[in-house]
Short mmCIF file of C-alpha atoms in Angstrom, two decimals:
data_model
loop_
_atom_site.label_atom_id
_atom_site.label_comp_id
_atom_site.label_asym_id
_atom_site.label_seq_id
_atom_site.Cartn_x
_atom_site.Cartn_y
_atom_site.Cartn_z
CA MET A 1 -11.99 6.00 -6.01
CA ASN A 2 -9.62 4.95 -8.77
CA LYS A 3 -6.34 6.53 -9.89
CA THR A 4 -7.99 8.85 -12.44
CA GLU A 5 -10.40 10.20 -9.84
CA LEU A 6 -7.55 10.65 -7.36
CA VAL A 7 -5.52 12.59 -9.94
CA GLU A 8 -8.55 14.85 -10.55
CA LYS A 9 -8.92 15.50 -6.78
CA ILE A 10 -5.20 16.26 -6.42
CA ALA A 11 -5.28 18.62 -9.39
CA ALA A 12 -8.32 20.46 -8.07
CA GLY A 13 -7.01 20.63 -4.50
CA ALA A 14 -3.54 21.85 -5.46
CA GLY A 15 -4.64 24.09 -8.33
CA ILE A 16 -2.41 22.31 -10.84
CA SER A 17 -3.07 20.54 -14.13
CA LYS A 18 -4.11 16.90 -14.24
CA VAL A 19 -0.86 16.08 -16.07
CA ASP A 20 1.22 17.58 -13.26
CA ALA A 21 -0.96 15.90 -10.62
CA LYS A 22 -0.47 12.51 -12.32
CA LYS A 23 3.31 13.06 -12.44
CA ALA A 24 3.31 13.97 -8.74
CA LEU A 25 1.20 10.95 -7.78
CA ASP A 26 3.35 8.58 -9.86
CA ALA A 27 6.52 10.01 -8.29
CA ALA A 28 5.08 9.62 -4.78
CA VAL A 29 4.07 5.99 -5.45
CA VAL A 30 7.53 5.18 -6.83
CA ALA A 31 9.20 6.86 -3.83
CA VAL A 32 7.11 4.83 -1.36
CA LYS A 33 7.73 1.61 -3.30
CA ASP A 34 11.50 2.23 -3.47
CA ALA A 35 11.64 2.95 0.26
CA LEU A 36 9.75 -0.27 1.08
CA ILE A 37 12.02 -2.29 -1.23
CA ALA A 38 15.00 -0.85 0.65
CA GLY A 39 13.41 -1.99 3.93
CA ASP A 40 12.56 1.50 5.17
CA LYS A 41 9.30 2.71 6.71
CA VAL A 42 7.40 5.63 5.20
CA ALA A 43 5.60 7.66 7.86
CA LEU A 44 3.17 10.36 6.76
CA VAL A 45 2.19 12.20 9.94
CA GLY A 46 -1.58 12.36 10.31
CA PHE A 47 -2.15 9.85 7.50
CA GLY A 48 -0.33 6.63 8.33
CA THR A 49 2.77 4.47 8.03
CA PHE A 50 3.77 2.10 5.25
CA SER A 51 6.13 -0.72 6.26
CA VAL A 52 7.27 -4.18 5.21
CA ASN A 53 6.12 -7.23 7.15
CA GLU A 54 7.75 -10.65 6.76
CA ARG A 55 5.48 -13.67 6.72
CA PRO A 56 7.15 -16.96 7.61
CA ALA A 57 6.74 -20.12 5.57
CA ARG A 58 3.72 -22.17 6.64
CA GLU A 59 1.67 -25.18 5.77
CA GLY A 60 -1.71 -24.77 4.13
CA ILE A 61 -4.43 -26.94 2.62
CA ASN A 62 -5.54 -26.95 -1.00
CA PRO A 63 -9.33 -26.54 -0.67
CA ALA A 64 -10.02 -28.46 -3.89
CA THR A 65 -7.98 -31.58 -3.11
CA LYS A 66 -7.54 -31.25 0.68
CA ALA A 67 -3.84 -31.96 0.10
CA LYS A 68 -1.31 -30.24 2.36
CA ILE A 69 0.85 -27.66 0.59
CA LYS A 70 3.80 -25.54 1.63
CA ILE A 71 3.30 -21.78 1.42
CA ALA A 72 6.60 -19.99 0.95
CA ALA A 73 7.80 -17.15 3.16
CA LYS A 74 7.31 -13.71 1.68
CA LYS A 75 7.39 -10.01 2.40
CA VAL A 76 4.17 -8.00 2.29
CA ALA A 77 3.42 -4.30 2.35
CA LYS A 78 1.60 -3.13 5.47
CA PHE A 79 -0.26 0.12 6.15
CA LYS A 80 -1.20 1.37 9.60
CA ALA A 81 -3.56 4.35 9.68
CA GLY A 82 -2.44 7.35 11.70
CA ALA A 83 -4.49 8.79 14.54
CA GLU A 84 -5.81 11.70 12.48
CA LEU A 85 -7.03 9.39 9.70
CA ALA A 86 -8.53 6.92 12.16
CA ASP A 87 -10.37 9.74 13.96
CA ALA A 88 -11.72 11.10 10.67
CA LEU A 89 -13.23 7.70 9.86
CA ASN A 90 -15.04 7.37 13.19
#
């Protein structure tokens, strides 16, 4: 499912126009992104939790040259499915 299809599902499910559904989806994505940038967790009960995970710097190998390279530390977004979502998938 891509963003356009998701907007269509939201519009149909909520009984609103596609324009309003796209605005709502965009606002929700921005709100989650802003919260993660601030270092907060976003927990949606029954769906899951978005959080930030810090990966330490490490040493890797360039597969083309077999030379050792340094991989910088970075922060990554993490999603953990909630129990309700996990149960629905199984």
